[in-house]
Coordinates of C-alpha atoms in Angstrom, one line a residue:
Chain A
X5 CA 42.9 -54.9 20.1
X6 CA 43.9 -56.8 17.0
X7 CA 45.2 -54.3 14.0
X8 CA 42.6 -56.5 12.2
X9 CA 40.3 -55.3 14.4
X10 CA 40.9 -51.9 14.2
X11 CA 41.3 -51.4 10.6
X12 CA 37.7 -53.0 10.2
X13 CA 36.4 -50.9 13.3
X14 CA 37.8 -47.6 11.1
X15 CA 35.9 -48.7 8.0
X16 CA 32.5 -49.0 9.6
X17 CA 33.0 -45.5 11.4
X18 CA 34.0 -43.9 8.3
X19 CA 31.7 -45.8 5.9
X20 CA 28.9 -44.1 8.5
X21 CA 30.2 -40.7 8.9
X22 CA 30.4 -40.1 4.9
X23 CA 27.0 -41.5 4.7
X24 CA 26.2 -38.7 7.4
X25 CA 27.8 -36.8 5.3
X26 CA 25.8 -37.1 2.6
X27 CA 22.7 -37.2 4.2
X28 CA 23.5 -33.9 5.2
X29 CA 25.1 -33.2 2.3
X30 CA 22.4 -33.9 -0.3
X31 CA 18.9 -32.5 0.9
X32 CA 21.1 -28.9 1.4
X33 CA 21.8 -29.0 -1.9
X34 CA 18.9 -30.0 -4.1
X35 CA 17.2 -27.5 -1.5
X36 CA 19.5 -24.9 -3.6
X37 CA 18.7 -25.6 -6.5
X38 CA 16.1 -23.5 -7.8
X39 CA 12.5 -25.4 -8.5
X40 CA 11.1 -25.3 -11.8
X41 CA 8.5 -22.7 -11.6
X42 CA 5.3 -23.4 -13.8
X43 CA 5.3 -20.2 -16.6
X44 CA 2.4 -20.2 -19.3
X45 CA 3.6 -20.5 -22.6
X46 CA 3.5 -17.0 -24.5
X47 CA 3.3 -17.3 -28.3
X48 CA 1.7 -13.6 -29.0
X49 CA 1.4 -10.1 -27.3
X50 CA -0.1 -7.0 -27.7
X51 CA 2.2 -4.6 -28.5
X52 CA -0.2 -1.8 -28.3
X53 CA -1.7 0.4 -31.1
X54 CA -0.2 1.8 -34.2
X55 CA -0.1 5.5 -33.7
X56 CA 1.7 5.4 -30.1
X57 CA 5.2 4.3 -31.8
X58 CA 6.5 7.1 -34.2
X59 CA 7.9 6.4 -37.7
X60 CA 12.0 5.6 -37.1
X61 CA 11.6 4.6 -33.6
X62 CA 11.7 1.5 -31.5
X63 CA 10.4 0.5 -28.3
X64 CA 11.0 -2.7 -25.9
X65 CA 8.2 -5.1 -25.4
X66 CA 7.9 -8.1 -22.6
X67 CA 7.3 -11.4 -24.3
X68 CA 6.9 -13.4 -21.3
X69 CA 10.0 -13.8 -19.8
X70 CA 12.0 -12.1 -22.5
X71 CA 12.4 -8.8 -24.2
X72 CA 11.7 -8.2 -27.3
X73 CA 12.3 -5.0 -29.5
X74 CA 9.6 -3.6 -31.8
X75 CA 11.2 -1.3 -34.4
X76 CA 8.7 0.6 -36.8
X77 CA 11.3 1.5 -39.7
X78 CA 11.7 4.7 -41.6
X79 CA 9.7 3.0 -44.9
X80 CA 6.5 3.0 -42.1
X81 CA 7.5 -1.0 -41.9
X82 CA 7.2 -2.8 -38.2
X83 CA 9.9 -5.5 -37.5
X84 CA 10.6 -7.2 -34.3
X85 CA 13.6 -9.3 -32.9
X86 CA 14.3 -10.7 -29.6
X87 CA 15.9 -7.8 -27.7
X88 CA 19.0 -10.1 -25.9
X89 CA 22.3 -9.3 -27.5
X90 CA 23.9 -12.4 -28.6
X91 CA 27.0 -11.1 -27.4
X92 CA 27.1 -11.2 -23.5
X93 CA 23.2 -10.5 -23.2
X94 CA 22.5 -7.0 -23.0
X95 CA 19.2 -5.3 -23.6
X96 CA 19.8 -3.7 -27.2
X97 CA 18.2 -0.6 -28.3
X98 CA 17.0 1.1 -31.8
X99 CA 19.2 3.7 -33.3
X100 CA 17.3 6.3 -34.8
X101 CA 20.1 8.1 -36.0
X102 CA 21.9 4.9 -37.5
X103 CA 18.6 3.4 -38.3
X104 CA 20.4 0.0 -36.7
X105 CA 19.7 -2.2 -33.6
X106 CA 22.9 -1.0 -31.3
X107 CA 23.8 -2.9 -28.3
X108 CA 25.9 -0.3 -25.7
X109 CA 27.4 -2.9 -23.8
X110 CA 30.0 -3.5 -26.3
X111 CA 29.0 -1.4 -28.8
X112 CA 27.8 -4.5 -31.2
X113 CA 25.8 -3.3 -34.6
X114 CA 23.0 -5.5 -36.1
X115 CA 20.8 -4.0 -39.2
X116 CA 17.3 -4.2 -39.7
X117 CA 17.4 -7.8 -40.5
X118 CA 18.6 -8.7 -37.2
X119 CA 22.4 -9.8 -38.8
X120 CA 24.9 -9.0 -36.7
X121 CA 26.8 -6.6 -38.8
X122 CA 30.1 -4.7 -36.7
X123 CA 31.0 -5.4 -33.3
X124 CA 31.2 -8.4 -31.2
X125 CA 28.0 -10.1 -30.9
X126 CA 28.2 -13.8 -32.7
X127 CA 24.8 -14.4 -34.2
X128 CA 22.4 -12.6 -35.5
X129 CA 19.1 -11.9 -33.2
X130 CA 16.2 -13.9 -33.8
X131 CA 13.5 -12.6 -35.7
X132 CA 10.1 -12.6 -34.0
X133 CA 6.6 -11.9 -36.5
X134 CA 4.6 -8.8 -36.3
X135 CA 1.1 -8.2 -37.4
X136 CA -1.5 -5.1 -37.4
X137 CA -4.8 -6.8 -36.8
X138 CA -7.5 -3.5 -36.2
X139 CA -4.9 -1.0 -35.4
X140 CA -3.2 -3.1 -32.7
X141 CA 0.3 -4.7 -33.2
X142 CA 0.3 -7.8 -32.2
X143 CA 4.1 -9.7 -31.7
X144 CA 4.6 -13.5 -32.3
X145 CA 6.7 -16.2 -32.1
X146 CA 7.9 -17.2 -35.4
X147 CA 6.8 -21.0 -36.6
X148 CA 10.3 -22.2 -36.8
X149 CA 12.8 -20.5 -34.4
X150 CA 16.4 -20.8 -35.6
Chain B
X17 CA 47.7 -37.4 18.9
X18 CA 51.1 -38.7 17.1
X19 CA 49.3 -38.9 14.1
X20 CA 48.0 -35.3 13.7
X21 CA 51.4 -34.5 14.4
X22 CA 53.0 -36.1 11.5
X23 CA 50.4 -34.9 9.2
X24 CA 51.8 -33.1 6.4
X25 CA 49.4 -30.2 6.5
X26 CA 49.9 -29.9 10.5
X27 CA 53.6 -29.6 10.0
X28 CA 53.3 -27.1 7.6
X29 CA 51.3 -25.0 9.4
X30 CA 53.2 -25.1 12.7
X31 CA 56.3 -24.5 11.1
X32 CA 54.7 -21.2 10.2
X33 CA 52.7 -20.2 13.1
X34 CA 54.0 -22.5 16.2
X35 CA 51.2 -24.9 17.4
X36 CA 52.8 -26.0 19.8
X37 CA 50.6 -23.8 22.4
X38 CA 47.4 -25.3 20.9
X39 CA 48.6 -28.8 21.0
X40 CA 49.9 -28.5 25.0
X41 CA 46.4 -27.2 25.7
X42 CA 44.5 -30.0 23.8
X43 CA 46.5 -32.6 25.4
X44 CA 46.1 -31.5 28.5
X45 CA 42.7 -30.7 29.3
X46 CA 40.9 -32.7 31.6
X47 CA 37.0 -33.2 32.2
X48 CA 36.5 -34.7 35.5
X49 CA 33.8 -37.8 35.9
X50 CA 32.0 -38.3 38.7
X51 CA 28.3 -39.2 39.4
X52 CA 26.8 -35.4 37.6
X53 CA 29.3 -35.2 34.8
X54 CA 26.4 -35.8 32.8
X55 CA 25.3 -32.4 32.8
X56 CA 28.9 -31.5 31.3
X57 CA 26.9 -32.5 28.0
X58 CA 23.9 -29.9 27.9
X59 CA 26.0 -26.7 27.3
X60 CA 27.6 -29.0 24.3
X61 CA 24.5 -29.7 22.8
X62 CA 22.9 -26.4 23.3
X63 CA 26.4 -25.4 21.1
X64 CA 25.3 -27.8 18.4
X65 CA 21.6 -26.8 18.3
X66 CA 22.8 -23.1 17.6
X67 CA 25.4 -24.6 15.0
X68 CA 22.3 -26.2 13.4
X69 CA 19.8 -22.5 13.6
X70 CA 22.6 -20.5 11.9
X71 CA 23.2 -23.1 9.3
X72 CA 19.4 -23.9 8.5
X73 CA 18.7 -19.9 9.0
X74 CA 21.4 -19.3 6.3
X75 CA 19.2 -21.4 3.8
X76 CA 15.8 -20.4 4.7
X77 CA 17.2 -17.1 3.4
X78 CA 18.0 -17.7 0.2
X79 CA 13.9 -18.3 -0.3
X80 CA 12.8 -16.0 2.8
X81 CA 11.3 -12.8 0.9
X82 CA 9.9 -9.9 3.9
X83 CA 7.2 -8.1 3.2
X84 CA 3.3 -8.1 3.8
X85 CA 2.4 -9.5 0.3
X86 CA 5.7 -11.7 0.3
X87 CA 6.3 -13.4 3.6
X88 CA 3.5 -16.3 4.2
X89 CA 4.3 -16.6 0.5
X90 CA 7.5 -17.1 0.0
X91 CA 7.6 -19.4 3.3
X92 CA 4.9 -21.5 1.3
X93 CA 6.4 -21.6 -1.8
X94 CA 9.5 -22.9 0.0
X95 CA 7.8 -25.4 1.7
X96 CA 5.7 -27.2 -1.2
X97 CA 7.8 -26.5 -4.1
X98 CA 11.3 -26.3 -2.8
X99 CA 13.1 -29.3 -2.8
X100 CA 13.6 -30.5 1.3
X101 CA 12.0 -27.1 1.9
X102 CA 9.6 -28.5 4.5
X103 CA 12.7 -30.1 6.6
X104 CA 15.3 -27.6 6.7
X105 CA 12.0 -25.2 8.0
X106 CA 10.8 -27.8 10.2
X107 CA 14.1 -28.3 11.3
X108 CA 14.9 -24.9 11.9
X109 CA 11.9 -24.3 14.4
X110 CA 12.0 -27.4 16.4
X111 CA 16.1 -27.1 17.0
X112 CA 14.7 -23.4 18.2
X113 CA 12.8 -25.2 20.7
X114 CA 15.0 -27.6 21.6
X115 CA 17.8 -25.0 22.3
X116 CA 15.9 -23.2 24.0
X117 CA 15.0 -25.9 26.0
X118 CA 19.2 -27.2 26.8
X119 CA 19.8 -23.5 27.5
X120 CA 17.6 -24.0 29.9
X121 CA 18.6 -27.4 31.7
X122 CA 22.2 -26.5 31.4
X123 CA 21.6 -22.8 33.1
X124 CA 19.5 -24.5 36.2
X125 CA 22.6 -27.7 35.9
X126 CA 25.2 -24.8 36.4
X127 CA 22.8 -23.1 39.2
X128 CA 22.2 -26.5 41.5
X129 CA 25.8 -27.6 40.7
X130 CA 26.8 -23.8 42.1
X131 CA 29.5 -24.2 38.9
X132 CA 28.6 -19.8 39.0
X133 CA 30.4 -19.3 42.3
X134 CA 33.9 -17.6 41.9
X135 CA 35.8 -17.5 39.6
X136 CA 33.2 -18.2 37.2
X137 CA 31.0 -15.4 37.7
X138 CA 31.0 -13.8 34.3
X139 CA 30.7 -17.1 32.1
X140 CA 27.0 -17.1 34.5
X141 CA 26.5 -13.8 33.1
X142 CA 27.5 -14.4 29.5
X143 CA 25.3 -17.8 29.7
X144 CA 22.1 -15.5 30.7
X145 CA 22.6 -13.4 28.4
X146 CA 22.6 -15.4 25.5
X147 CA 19.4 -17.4 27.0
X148 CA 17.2 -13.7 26.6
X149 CA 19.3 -13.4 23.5
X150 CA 17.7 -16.7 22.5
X151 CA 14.5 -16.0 23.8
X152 CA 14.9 -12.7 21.4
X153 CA 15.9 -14.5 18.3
X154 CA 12.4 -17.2 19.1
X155 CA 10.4 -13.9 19.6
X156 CA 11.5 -12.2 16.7
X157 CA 11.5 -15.2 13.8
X158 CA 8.0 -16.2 15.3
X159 CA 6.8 -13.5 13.1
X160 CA 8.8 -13.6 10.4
X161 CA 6.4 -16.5 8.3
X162 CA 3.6 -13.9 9.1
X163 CA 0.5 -16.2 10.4
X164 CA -2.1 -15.3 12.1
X165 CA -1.2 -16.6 15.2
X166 CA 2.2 -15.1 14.9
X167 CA 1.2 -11.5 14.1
X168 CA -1.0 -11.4 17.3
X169 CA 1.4 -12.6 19.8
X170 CA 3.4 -10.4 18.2
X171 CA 0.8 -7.2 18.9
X172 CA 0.8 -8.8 22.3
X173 CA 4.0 -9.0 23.3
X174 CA 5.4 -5.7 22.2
X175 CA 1.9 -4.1 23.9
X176 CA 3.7 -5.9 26.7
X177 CA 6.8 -4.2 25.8
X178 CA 5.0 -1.1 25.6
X179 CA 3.9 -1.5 29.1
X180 CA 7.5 -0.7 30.3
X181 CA 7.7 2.0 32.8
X182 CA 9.6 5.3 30.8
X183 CA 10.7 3.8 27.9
X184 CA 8.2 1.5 27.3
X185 CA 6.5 3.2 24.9
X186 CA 9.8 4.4 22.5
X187 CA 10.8 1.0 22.6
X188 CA 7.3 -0.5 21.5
X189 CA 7.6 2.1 18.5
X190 CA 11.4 1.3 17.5
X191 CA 10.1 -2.6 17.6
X192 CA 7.0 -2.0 15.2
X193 CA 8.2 0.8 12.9
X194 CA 5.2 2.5 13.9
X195 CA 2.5 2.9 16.2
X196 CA 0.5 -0.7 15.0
X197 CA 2.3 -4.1 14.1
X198 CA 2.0 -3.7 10.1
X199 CA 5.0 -4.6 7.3
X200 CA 7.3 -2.2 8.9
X201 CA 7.5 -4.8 11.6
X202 CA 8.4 -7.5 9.5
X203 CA 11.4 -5.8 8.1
X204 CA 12.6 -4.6 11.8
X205 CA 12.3 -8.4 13.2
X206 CA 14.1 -9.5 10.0
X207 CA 17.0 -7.0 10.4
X208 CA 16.9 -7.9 14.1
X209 CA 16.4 -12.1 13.6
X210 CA 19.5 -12.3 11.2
X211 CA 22.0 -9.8 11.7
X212 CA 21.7 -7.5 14.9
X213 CA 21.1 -10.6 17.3
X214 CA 23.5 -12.9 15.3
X215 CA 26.0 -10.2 15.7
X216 CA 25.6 -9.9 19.9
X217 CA 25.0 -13.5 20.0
X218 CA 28.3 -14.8 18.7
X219 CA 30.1 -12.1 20.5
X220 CA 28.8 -13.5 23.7
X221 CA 29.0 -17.2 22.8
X222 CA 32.8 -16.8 21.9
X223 CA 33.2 -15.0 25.8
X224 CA 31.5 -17.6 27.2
X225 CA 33.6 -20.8 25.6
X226 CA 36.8 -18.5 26.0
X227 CA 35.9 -18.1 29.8
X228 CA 35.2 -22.2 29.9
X229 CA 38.7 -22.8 28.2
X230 CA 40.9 -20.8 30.3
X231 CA 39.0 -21.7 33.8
X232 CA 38.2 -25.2 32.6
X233 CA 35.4 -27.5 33.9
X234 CA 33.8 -26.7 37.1
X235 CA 34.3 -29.2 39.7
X236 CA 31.6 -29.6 42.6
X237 CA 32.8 -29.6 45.9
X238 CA 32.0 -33.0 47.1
X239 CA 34.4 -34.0 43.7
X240 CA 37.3 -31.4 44.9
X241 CA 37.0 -32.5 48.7
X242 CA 38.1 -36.0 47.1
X243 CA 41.8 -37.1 47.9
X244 CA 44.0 -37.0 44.5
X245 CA 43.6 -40.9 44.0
X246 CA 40.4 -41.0 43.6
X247 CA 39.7 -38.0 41.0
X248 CA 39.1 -39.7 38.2
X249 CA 39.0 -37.4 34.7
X250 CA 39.3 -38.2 31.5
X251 CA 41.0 -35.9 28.2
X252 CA 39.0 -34.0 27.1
X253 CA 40.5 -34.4 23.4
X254 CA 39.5 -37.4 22.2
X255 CA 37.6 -38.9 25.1
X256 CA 35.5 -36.3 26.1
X257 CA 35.2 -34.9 22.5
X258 CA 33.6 -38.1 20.9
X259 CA 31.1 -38.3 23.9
X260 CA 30.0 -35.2 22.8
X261 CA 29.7 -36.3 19.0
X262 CA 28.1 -39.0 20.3
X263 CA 25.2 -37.0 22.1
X264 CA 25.3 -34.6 18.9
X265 CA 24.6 -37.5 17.2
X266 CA 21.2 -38.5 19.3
X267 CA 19.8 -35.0 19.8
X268 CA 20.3 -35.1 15.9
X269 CA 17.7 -38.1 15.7
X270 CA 15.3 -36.6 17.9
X271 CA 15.3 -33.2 16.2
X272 CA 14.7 -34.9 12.6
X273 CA 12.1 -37.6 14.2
X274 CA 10.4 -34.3 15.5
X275 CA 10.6 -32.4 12.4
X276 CA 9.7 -35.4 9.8
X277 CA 6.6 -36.6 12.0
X278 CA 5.7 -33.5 13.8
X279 CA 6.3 -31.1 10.6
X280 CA 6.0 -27.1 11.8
X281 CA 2.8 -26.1 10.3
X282 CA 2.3 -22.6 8.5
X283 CA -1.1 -21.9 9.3
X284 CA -3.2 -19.0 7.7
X285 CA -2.0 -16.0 6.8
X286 CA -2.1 -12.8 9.2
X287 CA -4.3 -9.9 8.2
X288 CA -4.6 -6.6 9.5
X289 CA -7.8 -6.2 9.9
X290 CA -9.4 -9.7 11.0
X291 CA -10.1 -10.3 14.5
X292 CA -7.8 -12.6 17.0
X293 CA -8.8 -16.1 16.4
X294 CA -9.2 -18.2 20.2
X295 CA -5.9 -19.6 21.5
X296 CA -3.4 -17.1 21.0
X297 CA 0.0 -18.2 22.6
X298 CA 3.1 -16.9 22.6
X299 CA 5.8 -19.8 22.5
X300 CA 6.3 -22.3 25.7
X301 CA 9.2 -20.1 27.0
X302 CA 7.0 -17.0 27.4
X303 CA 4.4 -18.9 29.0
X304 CA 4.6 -18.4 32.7
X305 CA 5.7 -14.8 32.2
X306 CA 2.1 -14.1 29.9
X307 CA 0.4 -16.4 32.1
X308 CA 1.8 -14.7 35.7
X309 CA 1.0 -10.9 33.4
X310 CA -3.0 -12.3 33.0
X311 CA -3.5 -13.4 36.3
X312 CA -2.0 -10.0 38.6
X313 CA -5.0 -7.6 39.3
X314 CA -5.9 -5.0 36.8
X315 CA -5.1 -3.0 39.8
X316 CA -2.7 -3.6 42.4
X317 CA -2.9 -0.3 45.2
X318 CA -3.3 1.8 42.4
X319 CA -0.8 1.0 40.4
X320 CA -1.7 -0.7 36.8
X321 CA -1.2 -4.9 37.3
X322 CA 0.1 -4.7 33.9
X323 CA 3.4 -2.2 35.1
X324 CA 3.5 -4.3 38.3
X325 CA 3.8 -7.3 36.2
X326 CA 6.9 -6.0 34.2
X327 CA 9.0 -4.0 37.2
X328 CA 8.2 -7.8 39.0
X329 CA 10.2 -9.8 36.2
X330 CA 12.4 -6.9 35.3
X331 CA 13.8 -7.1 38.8
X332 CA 13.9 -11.1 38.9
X333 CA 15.8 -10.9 35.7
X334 CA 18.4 -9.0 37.0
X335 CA 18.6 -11.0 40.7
X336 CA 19.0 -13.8 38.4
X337 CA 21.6 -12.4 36.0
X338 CA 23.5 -11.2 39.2
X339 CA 23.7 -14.4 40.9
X340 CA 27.0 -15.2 41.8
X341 CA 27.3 -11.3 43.1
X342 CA 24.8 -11.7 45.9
X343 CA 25.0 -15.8 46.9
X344 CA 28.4 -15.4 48.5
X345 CA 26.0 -12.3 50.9
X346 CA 22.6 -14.2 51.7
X347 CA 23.9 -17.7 50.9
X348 CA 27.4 -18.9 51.1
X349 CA 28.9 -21.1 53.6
X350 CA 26.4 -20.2 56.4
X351 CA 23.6 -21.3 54.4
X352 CA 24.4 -23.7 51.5
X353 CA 20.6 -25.1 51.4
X354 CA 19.0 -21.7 50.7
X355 CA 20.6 -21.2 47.0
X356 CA 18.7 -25.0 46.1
X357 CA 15.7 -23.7 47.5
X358 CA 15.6 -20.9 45.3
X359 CA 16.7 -22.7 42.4
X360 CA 13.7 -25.2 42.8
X361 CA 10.7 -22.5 44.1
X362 CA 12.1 -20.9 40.5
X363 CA 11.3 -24.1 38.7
X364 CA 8.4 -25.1 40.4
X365 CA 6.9 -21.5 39.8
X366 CA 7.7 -21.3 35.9
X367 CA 6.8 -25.3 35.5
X368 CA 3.4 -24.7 37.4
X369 CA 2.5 -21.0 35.4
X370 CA 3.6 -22.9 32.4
X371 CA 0.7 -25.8 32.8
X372 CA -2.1 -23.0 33.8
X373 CA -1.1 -21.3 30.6
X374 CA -1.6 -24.1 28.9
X375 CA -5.0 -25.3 30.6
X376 CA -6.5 -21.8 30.8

């Protein structure tokens, strides 16, 4: 057989196995990759009623997908930010004692505006809108998310 | 051969570890060719349809969720959202089928080609074994997508099960979890489909291709009666290896024509407390032992059909499994027609209770 031949031989075998290859290849992996699962929008929640959170006391609330942390402050005010630490994602919790968000993870401080004031979290957490309509608190997305 | 040798990574390697063992092996084994050399292939390809379950099994986990309320589900979502979802489960029960089905051809190749005789008595053994290990894994991830067919040839079989003089009943209980096929079940079948089974099954496989490498390839009498001039053989490394490929490559195309045109359906969901709908099968493999089970007498001189049924294929089993022990007894030299006629009253009688099954 001519070296000519053979070289051109090799090139049509291989040109075929790597598209094998990658026929193989390729359904395996887009099978891995998660699909996109439909999720309804959530712009408000119920948080529940008034009375069942204490004065200086926080509690964490599902907003969809995400947590969110409802605080109702010593001065009887109710504040509530997205729950995620900006830091390496943690759940954060309400420091009664402090009366500051606390994340334990890393032990990152934000105050009662959500700024991330000791620690290492990087941003502040994102403020989400609370209103008492009849008793109930009811948790929103703000208009303009930063 | 020259060129894996001066490959940089092969030289690296066998300055470390010495392959020169390896290499003498590879360059010396020999397949021999004569006029049934063709059924060399079917133990090959029931390899690669194996290859092709565990690798497909390993992705329908990562959607596969057990459970009563999660099963059917999870096997739907991952068959209309998933991406390919459809194929790779398609894929996975119809190369099922189709090992099955070589396990098959290649165990009845090795029994008319008497390739069990000594000294291969043990690869016959290990070879049986993984076929009811096979049969185990079809009967156990039948239930898994939890359908309504599958859930009652699932009551079915382990009532069979059941059936078992002694133990019978213990072992029907271990199966199910409990004294009814309910969720329990699904996580025992799971556990059992894709770890216990897996587990055996690869301990067995790597006996039986060990066994193969250090015997090499059986060669039928009329080939060894042959005066050394006329053997023909080729290598088995690269020859014989890219024939294989080759017929990897084919059974390939028939498995994904079957699964893209003939796509394994889900069907409805099982539930507990509907009655069996009309047709209930267990899989093609089962067939002539459920069919044989329906047609024995309820009662056979007093003893239940059912237990008569059971001891009956318990024994054949083991005849079967124990082959090469007792041919060299009844059969051997004296004989040499009466092992064929077994071979083919076997065939005929599982082909035949097969196609009642089926008519019935």
């Amino acid at each position: 057989m001519s070296v000519k031949r053979r070289k051109f031989l090799d090139y049509i075998l291989s040109l075929g196995f790597t598209g094998l290859v990658g026929s193989i290849i390729y359904p395996a992996l887009s099978y891995l990759k998660p699909p996109k699962q439909a999720e309804a929008a959530v712009n408000s929640v119920k948080a529940g009623k008034v009375n069942e959170i204490p004065v200086n006391s926080g509690k964490i609330v599902r907003f969809g997908r995400k947590p969110v942390i409802l605080i109702r402050t010593s001065t009887d005010e109710f504040i509530a930010f997205t729950a995620t630490c900006t830091h390496l994602g943690c759940i954060v919790q309400y420091r009664e004692d402090k009366q500051q968000i606390w994340c334990a993870c890393h032990n990152g401080l934000f105050d009662l505006k959500g700024r991330n004031i000791s620690g290492p979290p990087p941003r502040p957490l994102d403020p989400f809108l609370v209103q008492i309509i009849d008793d109930e608190i009811i948790i929103a997305k703000p208009k303009r998310m930063s | 051969m020259d060129k894996i040798k001066n490959n940089k990574i092969f030289q690296w390697l066998h300055e470390r570890y010495n392959l020169e063992p390896i290499l003498e092996f590879v360059e010396h084994k020999q397949v021999p060719m004569h006029k049934h050399s063709i059924w060399y292939y079917t133990g090959g390809i029931t390899l690669f349809l194996f290859i092709i379950q565990v690798c497909t099994g390993i992705l329908l986990l990562f959607y596969y969720q057990p459970g009563v309320d999660s099963s059917y589900e999870s096997v739907r979502f991952l068959m209309t959202k998933v991406n390919f979802g459809w194929l790779i489960r398609s894929i996975h029960s119809w190369s099922a089928n189709l090992m099955v089905f070589f396990a098959f051809i290649h165990m009845f190749s090795v029994f008319f080609s008497e390739a069990f005789k000594k000294p291969r008595e043990l690869t016959w053994v290990s070879g049986f074994l993984m076929l009811l290990l096979a049969m185990g894994f079809g009967f156990s991830g039948y239930l898994l997508p939890w359908n309504e067919l599958a859930f009652f040839a699932t009551k079915v079989g382990t009532d069979i099960v059941g059936d078992v003089p002694v133990v019978g009943e213990l072992i029907k209980q271990l199966l199910r979890g409990g004294p009814d096929v309910t969720g329990s079940t699904i996580y025992r079948f799971y556990a059992i489909h894709v770890s216990i089974l897996p587990l055996i099954f690869l301990v067995v496989l790597g006996l039986h291709l060990l066994f193969i490498q250090r015997q090499g390839m059986h060669e039928p009498e009329f080939y060894e009666s042959l005066p050394p001039e006329e053997k023909h053989s080729i290598p088995f490394f690269p020859n014989f290896f890219l024939r294989d490929l080759l017929f990897w490559l084919l059974i390939l195309d028939v498995l994904l024509f079957l699964a893209v045109f003939f796509p394994w359906e889900l069907g409805i969901k099982a539930d507990l407390f509907s009655s069996a709908p009309a047709g209930i099968r267990p899989e093609w493999y089962f067939m002539f032992m459920f069919q044989s089970l329906k047609m024995i007498p309820a009662k056979v001189l007093g003893i239940e059909g059912e237990i008569l049924g059971i001891v009956f294929f318990g024994i054949l089993g083991l005849l079967w499994l124990t082959v090469p022990f007792w041919e060299t007894v009844i059969a051997g030299k004296k004989r040499p027609w009466l092992m064929k006629v077994i071979g083919l009253l076997a065939i005929i009688y599982m082909i035949a209770l097969t196609i009642i099954g089926y008519l019935v």
